C-alpha cells in the first residue's frame, strides 16, 4: 500500500506540474518505495500509447535533493522492489531532465544475466516528434537488467542525450543505445561499475565518452543447464 501510495503521489505531482504549464518537479529528501513505475510525461501520452505517442510540446524536470548518488539514504532515493519493468519512463518532450536522485532496484539476483529481461531503470522514449535534448545529471541507477535505454519504445528520434556525472552499476547493460535514430549520445564524467556491458550500441550509433571511470571490480556468476 505504501509503495502504491508513493507512486501515485509522485505521479500526481508530475501531472500537476504539466497541467500548470511549468517544468520543475522537486522531490524532497527521503527514501520512497515505489511500484509500479513512474512517467515523466504528459498524461494521455505514453500511458495511452507506448509505441505511438502524440504529445511532444512540453519540457519536464524531475529533481531530487542532494548531490551525487549514494547508498547512505541521503538525498532522494526511489526504491523499486520490482525490477521486471520500467522504473522511470522519460517522455517525448523537448529538453527533458532528470537530476539529483537514486533509482535502485532490489539486489540479490544470482547473476546480472538473471535479472528480469524487461527491467529498465530509466527508459528514454522515442516518438514521431521527440524526445530530444535530454539531460540525466547526478543520477544513480542500480540493479536493473538495463540501466538507461534510449528509444526503448520506438525507433523514432530520442536523440541528443547527455549523461553528466551519473553512476550505473550492477546491471547487465549499463547504457543501451537501442535504435538507429538515437544520434548524439554523450557520457560526461560518469562512473559505470560492475555491469556486464557498460556501454552497448549494437545499432552503430556513436557514444562519446568524456572522462569518468568504466571498470568492473566484481563478477557475479551462475551455472545454467544447457
mmCIF file with all atom_site columns, C-alpha atoms in Angstrom:
data_model
loop_
_atom_site.group_PDB
_atom_site.id
_atom_site.type_symbol
_atom_site.label_atom_id
_atom_site.label_alt_id
_atom_site.label_comp_id
_atom_site.label_asym_id
_atom_site.label_entity_id
_atom_site.label_seq_id
_atom_site.pdbx_PDB_ins_code
_atom_site.Cartn_x
_atom_site.Cartn_y
_atom_site.Cartn_z
_atom_site.occupancy
_atom_site.B_iso_or_equiv
_atom_site.pdbx_formal_charge
_atom_site.auth_seq_id
_atom_site.auth_comp_id
_atom_site.auth_asym_id
_atom_site.auth_atom_id
_atom_site.pdbx_PDB_model_num
ATOM 1   C CA . UNK A 1 1   ? 0.000  0.000   0.000   1.00 0.00 ? 1   UNK A CA 1
ATOM 2   C CA . UNK A 1 2   ? 2.852  2.376   0.833   1.00 0.00 ? 2   UNK A CA 1
ATOM 3   C CA . UNK A 1 3   ? 4.569  1.666   -2.496  1.00 0.00 ? 3   UNK A CA 1
ATOM 4   C CA . UNK A 1 4   ? 1.350  2.303   -4.406  1.00 0.00 ? 4   UNK A CA 1
ATOM 5   C CA . UNK A 1 5   ? 0.664  5.490   -2.448  1.00 0.00 ? 5   UNK A CA 1
ATOM 6   C CA . UNK A 1 6   ? 4.173  6.851   -3.033  1.00 0.00 ? 6   UNK A CA 1
ATOM 7   C CA . UNK A 1 7   ? 3.965  6.108   -6.753  1.00 0.00 ? 7   UNK A CA 1
ATOM 8   C CA . UNK A 1 8   ? 0.541  7.734   -7.034  1.00 0.00 ? 8   UNK A CA 1
ATOM 9   C CA . UNK A 1 9   ? 1.658  10.837  -5.119  1.00 0.00 ? 9   UNK A CA 1
ATOM 10  C CA . UNK A 1 10  ? 4.808  11.364  -7.213  1.00 0.00 ? 10  UNK A CA 1
ATOM 11  C CA . UNK A 1 11  ? 2.897  10.741  -10.451 1.00 0.00 ? 11  UNK A CA 1
ATOM 12  C CA . UNK A 1 12  ? 0.212  13.209  -9.376  1.00 0.00 ? 12  UNK A CA 1
ATOM 13  C CA . UNK A 1 13  ? 2.899  15.846  -8.727  1.00 0.00 ? 13  UNK A CA 1
ATOM 14  C CA . UNK A 1 14  ? 4.379  15.297  -12.194 1.00 0.00 ? 14  UNK A CA 1
ATOM 15  C CA . UNK A 1 15  ? 0.950  15.550  -13.829 1.00 0.00 ? 15  UNK A CA 1
ATOM 16  C CA . UNK A 1 16  ? 0.086  18.696  -11.844 1.00 0.00 ? 16  UNK A CA 1
ATOM 17  C CA . UNK A 1 17  ? 3.288  20.419  -12.990 1.00 0.00 ? 17  UNK A CA 1
ATOM 18  C CA . UNK A 1 18  ? 2.488  19.525  -16.589 1.00 0.00 ? 18  UNK A CA 1
ATOM 19  C CA . UNK A 1 19  ? -1.083 20.818  -16.226 1.00 0.00 ? 19  UNK A CA 1
ATOM 20  C CA . UNK A 1 20  ? 0.218  24.100  -14.777 1.00 0.00 ? 20  UNK A CA 1
ATOM 21  C CA . UNK A 1 21  ? 2.475  24.616  -17.787 1.00 0.00 ? 21  UNK A CA 1
ATOM 22  C CA . UNK A 1 22  ? 5.645  24.665  -15.693 1.00 0.00 ? 22  UNK A CA 1
ATOM 23  C CA . UNK A 1 23  ? 8.550  22.212  -15.670 1.00 0.00 ? 23  UNK A CA 1
ATOM 24  C CA . UNK A 1 24  ? 10.157 21.534  -12.272 1.00 0.00 ? 24  UNK A CA 1
ATOM 25  C CA . UNK A 1 25  ? 9.003  18.589  -10.151 1.00 0.00 ? 25  UNK A CA 1
ATOM 26  C CA . UNK A 1 26  ? 11.049 18.690  -6.935  1.00 0.00 ? 26  UNK A CA 1
ATOM 27  C CA . UNK A 1 27  ? 11.143 15.634  -4.679  1.00 0.00 ? 27  UNK A CA 1
ATOM 28  C CA . UNK A 1 28  ? 12.046 16.226  -1.010  1.00 0.00 ? 28  UNK A CA 1
ATOM 29  C CA . UNK A 1 29  ? 14.806 14.206  0.631   1.00 0.00 ? 29  UNK A CA 1
ATOM 30  C CA . UNK A 1 30  ? 13.827 10.729  1.722   1.00 0.00 ? 30  UNK A CA 1
ATOM 31  C CA . UNK A 1 31  ? 13.512 7.113   0.619   1.00 0.00 ? 31  UNK A CA 1
ATOM 32  C CA . UNK A 1 32  ? 10.398 6.440   -1.432  1.00 0.00 ? 32  UNK A CA 1
ATOM 33  C CA . UNK A 1 33  ? 9.392  2.853   -2.098  1.00 0.00 ? 33  UNK A CA 1
ATOM 34  C CA . UNK A 1 34  ? 7.637  2.758   -5.450  1.00 0.00 ? 34  UNK A CA 1
ATOM 35  C CA . UNK A 1 35  ? 5.905  0.157   -7.637  1.00 0.00 ? 35  UNK A CA 1
ATOM 36  C CA . UNK A 1 36  ? 4.948  0.184   -10.425 1.00 0.00 ? 36  UNK A CA 1
ATOM 37  C CA . UNK A 1 37  ? 6.962  2.667   -12.483 1.00 0.00 ? 37  UNK A CA 1
ATOM 38  C CA . UNK A 1 38  ? 6.692  6.425   -12.999 1.00 0.00 ? 38  UNK A CA 1
ATOM 39  C CA . UNK A 1 39  ? 6.118  8.522   -16.119 1.00 0.00 ? 39  UNK A CA 1
ATOM 40  C CA . UNK A 1 40  ? 7.891  11.854  -16.516 1.00 0.00 ? 40  UNK A CA 1
ATOM 41  C CA . UNK A 1 41  ? 5.461  12.559  -19.316 1.00 0.00 ? 41  UNK A CA 1
ATOM 42  C CA . UNK A 1 42  ? 2.213  14.226  -20.263 1.00 0.00 ? 42  UNK A CA 1
ATOM 43  C CA . UNK A 1 43  ? -0.968 12.448  -19.159 1.00 0.00 ? 43  UNK A CA 1
ATOM 44  C CA . UNK A 1 44  ? -2.622 10.618  -22.028 1.00 0.00 ? 44  UNK A CA 1
ATOM 45  C CA . UNK A 1 45  ? 0.614  10.306  -23.965 1.00 0.00 ? 45  UNK A CA 1
ATOM 46  C CA . UNK A 1 46  ? 2.799  7.233   -23.368 1.00 0.00 ? 46  UNK A CA 1
ATOM 47  C CA . UNK A 1 47  ? 0.317  5.933   -20.830 1.00 0.00 ? 47  UNK A CA 1
ATOM 48  C CA . UNK A 1 48  ? -2.260 5.810   -23.629 1.00 0.00 ? 48  UNK A CA 1
ATOM 49  C CA . UNK A 1 49  ? 0.012  4.501   -26.382 1.00 0.00 ? 49  UNK A CA 1
ATOM 50  C CA . UNK A 1 50  ? 3.556  3.484   -25.533 1.00 0.00 ? 50  UNK A CA 1
ATOM 51  C CA . UNK A 1 51  ? 4.698  2.933   -29.134 1.00 0.00 ? 51  UNK A CA 1
ATOM 52  C CA . UNK A 1 52  ? 2.908  5.853   -30.840 1.00 0.00 ? 52  UNK A CA 1
ATOM 53  C CA . UNK A 1 53  ? 2.815  8.893   -28.515 1.00 0.00 ? 53  UNK A CA 1
ATOM 54  C CA . UNK A 1 54  ? 1.170  12.061  -29.827 1.00 0.00 ? 54  UNK A CA 1
ATOM 55  C CA . UNK A 1 55  ? 2.213  14.823  -27.369 1.00 0.00 ? 55  UNK A CA 1
ATOM 56  C CA . UNK A 1 56  ? 5.633  16.449  -27.738 1.00 0.00 ? 56  UNK A CA 1
ATOM 57  C CA . UNK A 1 57  ? 5.361  20.151  -26.833 1.00 0.00 ? 57  UNK A CA 1
ATOM 58  C CA . UNK A 1 58  ? 6.438  20.083  -23.206 1.00 0.00 ? 58  UNK A CA 1
ATOM 59  C CA . UNK A 1 59  ? 9.533  20.046  -21.021 1.00 0.00 ? 59  UNK A CA 1
ATOM 60  C CA . UNK A 1 60  ? 9.695  18.445  -17.568 1.00 0.00 ? 60  UNK A CA 1
ATOM 61  C CA . UNK A 1 61  ? 12.440 18.180  -14.946 1.00 0.00 ? 61  UNK A CA 1
ATOM 62  C CA . UNK A 1 62  ? 12.280 15.584  -12.147 1.00 0.00 ? 62  UNK A CA 1
ATOM 63  C CA . UNK A 1 63  ? 14.717 16.765  -9.494  1.00 0.00 ? 63  UNK A CA 1
ATOM 64  C CA . UNK A 1 64  ? 15.645 15.162  -6.200  1.00 0.00 ? 64  UNK A CA 1
ATOM 65  C CA . UNK A 1 65  ? 17.524 16.727  -3.304  1.00 0.00 ? 65  UNK A CA 1
ATOM 66  C CA . UNK A 1 66  ? 21.240 16.136  -2.915  1.00 0.00 ? 66  UNK A CA 1
ATOM 67  C CA . UNK A 1 67  ? 24.371 15.674  -4.908  1.00 0.00 ? 67  UNK A CA 1
ATOM 68  C CA . UNK A 1 68  ? 25.891 12.549  -6.387  1.00 0.00 ? 68  UNK A CA 1
ATOM 69  C CA . UNK A 1 69  ? 24.346 9.115   -5.942  1.00 0.00 ? 69  UNK A CA 1
ATOM 70  C CA . UNK A 1 70  ? 24.978 7.315   -2.682  1.00 0.00 ? 70  UNK A CA 1
ATOM 71  C CA . UNK A 1 71  ? 23.918 4.325   -0.606  1.00 0.00 ? 71  UNK A CA 1
ATOM 72  C CA . UNK A 1 72  ? 23.538 6.252   2.637   1.00 0.00 ? 72  UNK A CA 1
ATOM 73  C CA . UNK A 1 73  ? 19.893 7.236   2.022   1.00 0.00 ? 73  UNK A CA 1
ATOM 74  C CA . UNK A 1 74  ? 20.988 10.872  1.869   1.00 0.00 ? 74  UNK A CA 1
ATOM 75  C CA . UNK A 1 75  ? 19.117 12.975  -0.625  1.00 0.00 ? 75  UNK A CA 1
ATOM 76  C CA . UNK A 1 76  ? 16.275 11.467  -2.665  1.00 0.00 ? 76  UNK A CA 1
ATOM 77  C CA . UNK A 1 77  ? 16.067 7.734   -3.347  1.00 0.00 ? 77  UNK A CA 1
ATOM 78  C CA . UNK A 1 78  ? 13.392 5.898   -5.318  1.00 0.00 ? 78  UNK A CA 1
ATOM 79  C CA . UNK A 1 79  ? 13.469 2.205   -4.407  1.00 0.00 ? 79  UNK A CA 1
ATOM 80  C CA . UNK A 1 80  ? 11.665 -0.329  -6.576  1.00 0.00 ? 80  UNK A CA 1
ATOM 81  C CA . UNK A 1 81  ? 11.010 -3.821  -5.237  1.00 0.00 ? 81  UNK A CA 1
ATOM 82  C CA . UNK A 1 82  ? 10.027 -4.975  -8.751  1.00 0.00 ? 82  UNK A CA 1
ATOM 83  C CA . UNK A 1 83  ? 12.805 -4.640  -11.334 1.00 0.00 ? 83  UNK A CA 1
ATOM 84  C CA . UNK A 1 84  ? 10.978 -6.568  -14.069 1.00 0.00 ? 84  UNK A CA 1
ATOM 85  C CA . UNK A 1 85  ? 9.584  -3.450  -15.759 1.00 0.00 ? 85  UNK A CA 1
ATOM 86  C CA . UNK A 1 86  ? 10.408 0.253   -16.294 1.00 0.00 ? 86  UNK A CA 1
ATOM 87  C CA . UNK A 1 87  ? 11.187 2.216   -13.133 1.00 0.00 ? 87  UNK A CA 1
ATOM 88  C CA . UNK A 1 88  ? 11.133 5.679   -14.747 1.00 0.00 ? 88  UNK A CA 1
ATOM 89  C CA . UNK A 1 89  ? 9.942  6.460   -18.271 1.00 0.00 ? 89  UNK A CA 1
ATOM 90  C CA . UNK A 1 90  ? 11.056 9.847   -19.602 1.00 0.00 ? 90  UNK A CA 1
ATOM 91  C CA . UNK A 1 91  ? 8.560  11.105  -22.155 1.00 0.00 ? 91  UNK A CA 1
ATOM 92  C CA . UNK A 1 92  ? 8.749  12.629  -25.588 1.00 0.00 ? 92  UNK A CA 1
ATOM 93  C CA . UNK A 1 93  ? 9.225  16.273  -24.640 1.00 0.00 ? 93  UNK A CA 1
ATOM 94  C CA . UNK A 1 94  ? 11.980 18.700  -25.533 1.00 0.00 ? 94  UNK A CA 1
ATOM 95  C CA . UNK A 1 95  ? 14.790 19.401  -23.085 1.00 0.00 ? 95  UNK A CA 1
ATOM 96  C CA . UNK A 1 96  ? 13.672 16.731  -20.619 1.00 0.00 ? 96  UNK A CA 1
ATOM 97  C CA . UNK A 1 97  ? 15.749 16.367  -17.464 1.00 0.00 ? 97  UNK A CA 1
ATOM 98  C CA . UNK A 1 98  ? 16.239 14.019  -14.501 1.00 0.00 ? 98  UNK A CA 1
ATOM 99  C CA . UNK A 1 99  ? 18.665 15.028  -11.770 1.00 0.00 ? 99  UNK A CA 1
ATOM 100 C CA . UNK A 1 100 ? 19.928 14.514  -8.218  1.00 0.00 ? 100 UNK A CA 1
ATOM 101 C CA . UNK A 1 101 ? 18.284 11.240  -7.238  1.00 0.00 ? 101 UNK A CA 1
ATOM 102 C CA . UNK A 1 102 ? 18.855 7.488   -6.956  1.00 0.00 ? 102 UNK A CA 1
ATOM 103 C CA . UNK A 1 103 ? 16.831 4.798   -8.757  1.00 0.00 ? 103 UNK A CA 1
ATOM 104 C CA . UNK A 1 104 ? 17.511 1.475   -7.073  1.00 0.00 ? 104 UNK A CA 1
ATOM 105 C CA . UNK A 1 105 ? 16.077 -1.940  -7.853  1.00 0.00 ? 105 UNK A CA 1
ATOM 106 C CA . UNK A 1 106 ? 16.219 -4.922  -5.487  1.00 0.00 ? 106 UNK A CA 1
ATOM 107 C CA . UNK A 1 107 ? 19.549 -6.639  -5.007  1.00 0.00 ? 107 UNK A CA 1
ATOM 108 C CA . UNK A 1 108 ? 20.170 -10.362 -4.718  1.00 0.00 ? 108 UNK A CA 1
ATOM 109 C CA . UNK A 1 109 ? 19.994 -11.658 -8.302  1.00 0.00 ? 109 UNK A CA 1
ATOM 110 C CA . UNK A 1 110 ? 22.097 -14.799 -8.838  1.00 0.00 ? 110 UNK A CA 1
ATOM 111 C CA . UNK A 1 111 ? 23.802 -13.088 -11.781 1.00 0.00 ? 111 UNK A CA 1
ATOM 112 C CA . UNK A 1 112 ? 23.340 -9.969  -13.889 1.00 0.00 ? 112 UNK A CA 1
ATOM 113 C CA . UNK A 1 113 ? 22.167 -12.115 -16.794 1.00 0.00 ? 113 UNK A CA 1
ATOM 114 C CA . UNK A 1 114 ? 19.465 -13.462 -14.474 1.00 0.00 ? 114 UNK A CA 1
ATOM 115 C CA . UNK A 1 115 ? 17.962 -10.006 -13.966 1.00 0.00 ? 115 UNK A CA 1
ATOM 116 C CA . UNK A 1 116 ? 14.483 -9.741  -15.492 1.00 0.00 ? 116 UNK A CA 1
ATOM 117 C CA . UNK A 1 117 ? 14.753 -9.188  -19.254 1.00 0.00 ? 117 UNK A CA 1
ATOM 118 C CA . UNK A 1 118 ? 12.198 -6.344  -19.240 1.00 0.00 ? 118 UNK A CA 1
ATOM 119 C CA . UNK A 1 119 ? 13.696 -4.361  -16.365 1.00 0.00 ? 119 UNK A CA 1
ATOM 120 C CA . UNK A 1 120 ? 14.887 -0.824  -17.205 1.00 0.00 ? 120 UNK A CA 1
ATOM 121 C CA . UNK A 1 121 ? 15.994 1.820   -14.700 1.00 0.00 ? 121 UNK A CA 1
ATOM 122 C CA . UNK A 1 122 ? 15.405 4.838   -16.976 1.00 0.00 ? 122 UNK A CA 1
ATOM 123 C CA . UNK A 1 123 ? 13.694 4.401   -20.333 1.00 0.00 ? 123 UNK A CA 1
ATOM 124 C CA . UNK A 1 124 ? 14.093 7.378   -22.691 1.00 0.00 ? 124 UNK A CA 1
ATOM 125 C CA . UNK A 1 125 ? 11.182 7.406   -25.121 1.00 0.00 ? 125 UNK A CA 1
ATOM 126 C CA . UNK A 1 126 ? 11.134 7.792   -28.869 1.00 0.00 ? 126 UNK A CA 1
ATOM 127 C CA . UNK A 1 127 ? 8.223  9.177   -30.857 1.00 0.00 ? 127 UNK A CA 1
ATOM 128 C CA . UNK A 1 128 ? 7.418  10.983  -34.071 1.00 0.00 ? 128 UNK A CA 1
ATOM 129 C CA . UNK A 1 129 ? 8.083  14.431  -32.547 1.00 0.00 ? 129 UNK A CA 1
ATOM 130 C CA . UNK A 1 130 ? 10.579 13.913  -29.703 1.00 0.00 ? 130 UNK A CA 1
ATOM 131 C CA . UNK A 1 131 ? 12.397 13.195  -27.308 1.00 0.00 ? 131 UNK A CA 1
ATOM 132 C CA . UNK A 1 132 ? 15.372 15.418  -27.955 1.00 0.00 ? 132 UNK A CA 1
ATOM 133 C CA . UNK A 1 133 ? 17.980 17.262  -25.819 1.00 0.00 ? 133 UNK A CA 1
ATOM 134 C CA . UNK A 1 134 ? 17.543 15.168  -22.671 1.00 0.00 ? 134 UNK A CA 1
ATOM 135 C CA . UNK A 1 135 ? 19.866 15.560  -19.681 1.00 0.00 ? 135 UNK A CA 1
ATOM 136 C CA . UNK A 1 136 ? 20.336 12.960  -16.947 1.00 0.00 ? 136 UNK A CA 1
ATOM 137 C CA . UNK A 1 137 ? 22.530 14.503  -14.246 1.00 0.00 ? 137 UNK A CA 1
ATOM 138 C CA . UNK A 1 138 ? 23.791 13.285  -10.853 1.00 0.00 ? 138 UNK A CA 1
ATOM 139 C CA . UNK A 1 139 ? 21.608 10.182  -11.054 1.00 0.00 ? 139 UNK A CA 1
ATOM 140 C CA . UNK A 1 140 ? 22.491 6.700   -9.803  1.00 0.00 ? 140 UNK A CA 1
ATOM 141 C CA . UNK A 1 141 ? 20.800 3.606   -11.271 1.00 0.00 ? 141 UNK A CA 1
ATOM 142 C CA . UNK A 1 142 ? 21.409 0.102   -9.929  1.00 0.00 ? 142 UNK A CA 1
ATOM 143 C CA . UNK A 1 143 ? 20.083 -3.464  -10.099 1.00 0.00 ? 143 UNK A CA 1
ATOM 144 C CA . UNK A 1 144 ? 18.126 -3.489  -13.340 1.00 0.00 ? 144 UNK A CA 1
ATOM 145 C CA . UNK A 1 145 ? 18.687 -5.618  -16.431 1.00 0.00 ? 145 UNK A CA 1
ATOM 146 C CA . UNK A 1 146 ? 19.366 -2.365  -18.298 1.00 0.00 ? 146 UNK A CA 1
ATOM 147 C CA . UNK A 1 147 ? 20.322 0.839   -16.536 1.00 0.00 ? 147 UNK A CA 1
ATOM 148 C CA . UNK A 1 148 ? 19.448 3.556   -19.076 1.00 0.00 ? 148 UNK A CA 1
ATOM 149 C CA . UNK A 1 149 ? 17.994 2.837   -22.537 1.00 0.00 ? 149 UNK A CA 1
ATOM 150 C CA . UNK A 1 150 ? 17.425 5.235   -25.430 1.00 0.00 ? 150 UNK A CA 1
ATOM 151 C CA . UNK A 1 151 ? 14.442 4.679   -27.721 1.00 0.00 ? 151 UNK A CA 1
ATOM 152 C CA . UNK A 1 152 ? 13.180 1.793   -25.617 1.00 0.00 ? 152 UNK A CA 1
ATOM 153 C CA . UNK A 1 153 ? 9.670  2.015   -27.115 1.00 0.00 ? 153 UNK A CA 1
ATOM 154 C CA . UNK A 1 154 ? 10.091 3.264   -30.696 1.00 0.00 ? 154 UNK A CA 1
ATOM 155 C CA . UNK A 1 155 ? 12.700 3.804   -33.403 1.00 0.00 ? 155 UNK A CA 1
ATOM 156 C CA . UNK A 1 156 ? 11.881 7.475   -33.907 1.00 0.00 ? 156 UNK A CA 1
ATOM 157 C CA . UNK A 1 157 ? 14.131 10.274  -32.679 1.00 0.00 ? 157 UNK A CA 1
ATOM 158 C CA . UNK A 1 158 ? 15.204 10.124  -28.994 1.00 0.00 ? 158 UNK A CA 1
ATOM 159 C CA . UNK A 1 159 ? 18.395 11.986  -29.824 1.00 0.00 ? 159 UNK A CA 1
ATOM 160 C CA . UNK A 1 160 ? 20.869 14.398  -28.199 1.00 0.00 ? 160 UNK A CA 1
ATOM 161 C CA . UNK A 1 161 ? 21.004 12.535  -24.878 1.00 0.00 ? 161 UNK A CA 1
ATOM 162 C CA . UNK A 1 162 ? 23.584 13.598  -22.277 1.00 0.00 ? 162 UNK A CA 1
ATOM 163 C CA . UNK A 1 163 ? 24.531 11.790  -19.078 1.00 0.00 ? 163 UNK A CA 1
ATOM 164 C CA . UNK A 1 164 ? 26.504 14.015  -16.679 1.00 0.00 ? 164 UNK A CA 1
ATOM 165 C CA . UNK A 1 165 ? 28.181 12.637  -13.540 1.00 0.00 ? 165 UNK A CA 1
ATOM 166 C CA . UNK A 1 166 ? 25.859 9.637   -13.402 1.00 0.00 ? 166 UNK A CA 1
ATOM 167 C CA . UNK A 1 167 ? 26.543 6.224   -11.918 1.00 0.00 ? 167 UNK A CA 1
ATOM 168 C CA . UNK A 1 168 ? 25.147 2.974   -13.329 1.00 0.00 ? 168 UNK A CA 1
ATOM 169 C CA . UNK A 1 169 ? 26.052 -0.227  -11.525 1.00 0.00 ? 169 UNK A CA 1
ATOM 170 C CA . UNK A 1 170 ? 25.159 -3.894  -11.231 1.00 0.00 ? 170 UNK A CA 1
ATOM 171 C CA . UNK A 1 171 ? 23.178 -4.049  -14.458 1.00 0.00 ? 171 UNK A CA 1
ATOM 172 C CA . UNK A 1 172 ? 23.511 -6.475  -17.347 1.00 0.00 ? 172 UNK A CA 1
ATOM 173 C CA . UNK A 1 173 ? 23.800 -3.478  -19.682 1.00 0.00 ? 173 UNK A CA 1
ATOM 174 C CA . UNK A 1 174 ? 24.628 -0.046  -18.352 1.00 0.00 ? 174 UNK A CA 1
ATOM 175 C CA . UNK A 1 175 ? 23.793 2.397   -21.170 1.00 0.00 ? 175 UNK A CA 1
ATOM 176 C CA . UNK A 1 176 ? 21.989 0.893   -24.162 1.00 0.00 ? 176 UNK A CA 1
ATOM 177 C CA . UNK A 1 177 ? 21.535 2.797   -27.432 1.00 0.00 ? 177 UNK A CA 1
ATOM 178 C CA . UNK A 1 178 ? 18.777 0.671   -28.916 1.00 0.00 ? 178 UNK A CA 1
ATOM 179 C CA . UNK A 1 179 ? 17.572 2.421   -32.103 1.00 0.00 ? 179 UNK A CA 1
ATOM 180 C CA . UNK A 1 180 ? 19.090 3.699   -35.339 1.00 0.00 ? 180 UNK A CA 1
ATOM 181 C CA . UNK A 1 181 ? 17.720 7.230   -34.833 1.00 0.00 ? 181 UNK A CA 1
ATOM 182 C CA . UNK A 1 182 ? 19.328 7.666   -31.418 1.00 0.00 ? 182 UNK A CA 1
ATOM 183 C CA . UNK A 1 183 ? 22.026 10.121  -32.531 1.00 0.00 ? 183 UNK A CA 1
ATOM 184 C CA . UNK A 1 184 ? 24.321 12.323  -30.387 1.00 0.00 ? 184 UNK A CA 1
ATOM 185 C CA . UNK A 1 185 ? 24.947 10.469  -27.142 1.00 0.00 ? 185 UNK A CA 1
ATOM 186 C CA . UNK A 1 186 ? 27.385 11.980  -24.631 1.00 0.00 ? 186 UNK A CA 1
ATOM 187 C CA . UNK A 1 187 ? 28.566 10.440  -21.352 1.00 0.00 ? 187 UNK A CA 1
ATOM 188 C CA . UNK A 1 188 ? 30.483 13.028  -19.314 1.00 0.00 ? 188 UNK A CA 1
ATOM 189 C CA . UNK A 1 189 ? 32.410 12.173  -16.121 1.00 0.00 ? 189 UNK A CA 1
ATOM 190 C CA . UNK A 1 190 ? 30.213 9.161   -15.411 1.00 0.00 ? 190 UNK A CA 1
ATOM 191 C CA . UNK A 1 191 ? 31.006 6.059   -13.366 1.00 0.00 ? 191 UNK A CA 1
ATOM 192 C CA . UNK A 1 192 ? 29.927 2.675   -14.720 1.00 0.00 ? 192 UNK A CA 1
ATOM 193 C CA . UNK A 1 193 ? 30.853 -0.223  -12.463 1.00 0.00 ? 193 UNK A CA 1
ATOM 194 C CA . UNK A 1 194 ? 30.045 -3.911  -12.138 1.00 0.00 ? 194 UNK A CA 1
ATOM 195 C CA . UNK A 1 195 ? 27.899 -4.092  -15.271 1.00 0.00 ? 195 UNK A CA 1
ATOM 196 C CA . UNK A 1 196 ? 28.310 -6.978  -17.702 1.00 0.00 ? 196 UNK A CA 1
ATOM 197 C CA . UNK A 1 197 ? 28.461 -4.421  -20.550 1.00 0.00 ? 197 UNK A CA 1
ATOM 198 C CA . UNK A 1 198 ? 28.903 -0.777  -19.607 1.00 0.00 ? 198 UNK A CA 1
ATOM 199 C CA . UNK A 1 199 ? 28.045 0.865   -22.949 1.00 0.00 ? 199 UNK A CA 1
ATOM 200 C CA . UNK A 1 200 ? 26.120 -1.087  -25.592 1.00 0.00 ? 200 UNK A CA 1
ATOM 201 C CA . UNK A 1 201 ? 25.319 0.298   -29.062 1.00 0.00 ? 201 UNK A CA 1
ATOM 202 C CA . UNK A 1 202 ? 24.524 -2.598  -31.417 1.00 0.00 ? 202 UNK A CA 1
ATOM 203 C CA . UNK A 1 203 ? 22.901 -0.227  -33.956 1.00 0.00 ? 203 UNK A CA 1
ATOM 204 C CA . UNK A 1 204 ? 26.126 1.555   -34.876 1.00 0.00 ? 204 UNK A CA 1
ATOM 205 C CA . UNK A 1 205 ? 25.310 4.919   -33.249 1.00 0.00 ? 205 UNK A CA 1
ATOM 206 C CA . UNK A 1 206 ? 28.265 6.729   -31.705 1.00 0.00 ? 206 UNK A CA 1
ATOM 207 C CA . UNK A 1 207 ? 28.568 7.232   -27.953 1.00 0.00 ? 207 UNK A CA 1
ATOM 208 C CA . UNK A 1 208 ? 31.009 9.972   -26.933 1.00 0.00 ? 208 UNK A CA 1
ATOM 209 C CA . UNK A 1 209 ? 32.668 9.261   -23.583 1.00 0.00 ? 209 UNK A CA 1
ATOM 210 C CA . UNK A 1 210 ? 34.432 12.094  -21.770 1.00 0.00 ? 210 UNK A CA 1
ATOM 211 C CA . UNK A 1 211 ? 36.367 11.151  -18.639 1.00 0.00 ? 211 UNK A CA 1
ATOM 212 C CA . UNK A 1 212 ? 34.833 9.070   -15.882 1.00 0.00 ? 212 UNK A CA 1
ATOM 213 C CA . UNK A 1 213 ? 35.520 5.504   -14.799 1.00 0.00 ? 213 UNK A CA 1
ATOM 214 C CA . UNK A 1 214 ? 34.348 2.341   -16.558 1.00 0.00 ? 214 UNK A CA 1
ATOM 215 C CA . UNK A 1 215 ? 35.515 -0.657  -14.580 1.00 0.00 ? 215 UNK A CA 1
ATOM 216 C CA . UNK A 1 216 ? 34.298 -3.873  -13.016 1.00 0.00 ? 216 UNK A CA 1
ATOM 217 C CA . UNK A 1 217 ? 35.503 -4.959  -9.595  1.00 0.00 ? 217 UNK A CA 1
ATOM 218 C CA . UNK A 1 218 ? 33.262 -7.971  -9.065  1.00 0.00 ? 218 UNK A CA 1
ATOM 219 C CA . UNK A 1 219 ? 31.677 -10.541 -11.327 1.00 0.00 ? 219 UNK A CA 1
ATOM 220 C CA . UNK A 1 220 ? 28.589 -12.422 -10.253 1.00 0.00 ? 220 UNK A CA 1
ATOM 221 C CA . UNK A 1 221 ? 28.288 -15.773 -11.973 1.00 0.00 ? 221 UNK A CA 1
ATOM 222 C CA . UNK A 1 222 ? 25.900 -18.696 -12.149 1.00 0.00 ? 222 UNK A CA 1
ATOM 223 C CA . UNK A 1 223 ? 25.618 -22.121 -13.796 1.00 0.00 ? 223 UNK A CA 1
ATOM 224 C CA . UNK A 1 224 ? 22.809 -22.846 -16.239 1.00 0.00 ? 224 UNK A CA 1
ATOM 225 C CA . UNK A 1 225 ? 21.633 -26.137 -17.687 1.00 0.00 ? 225 UNK A CA 1
ATOM 226 C CA . UNK A 1 226 ? 22.073 -26.326 -21.473 1.00 0.00 ? 226 UNK A CA 1
#
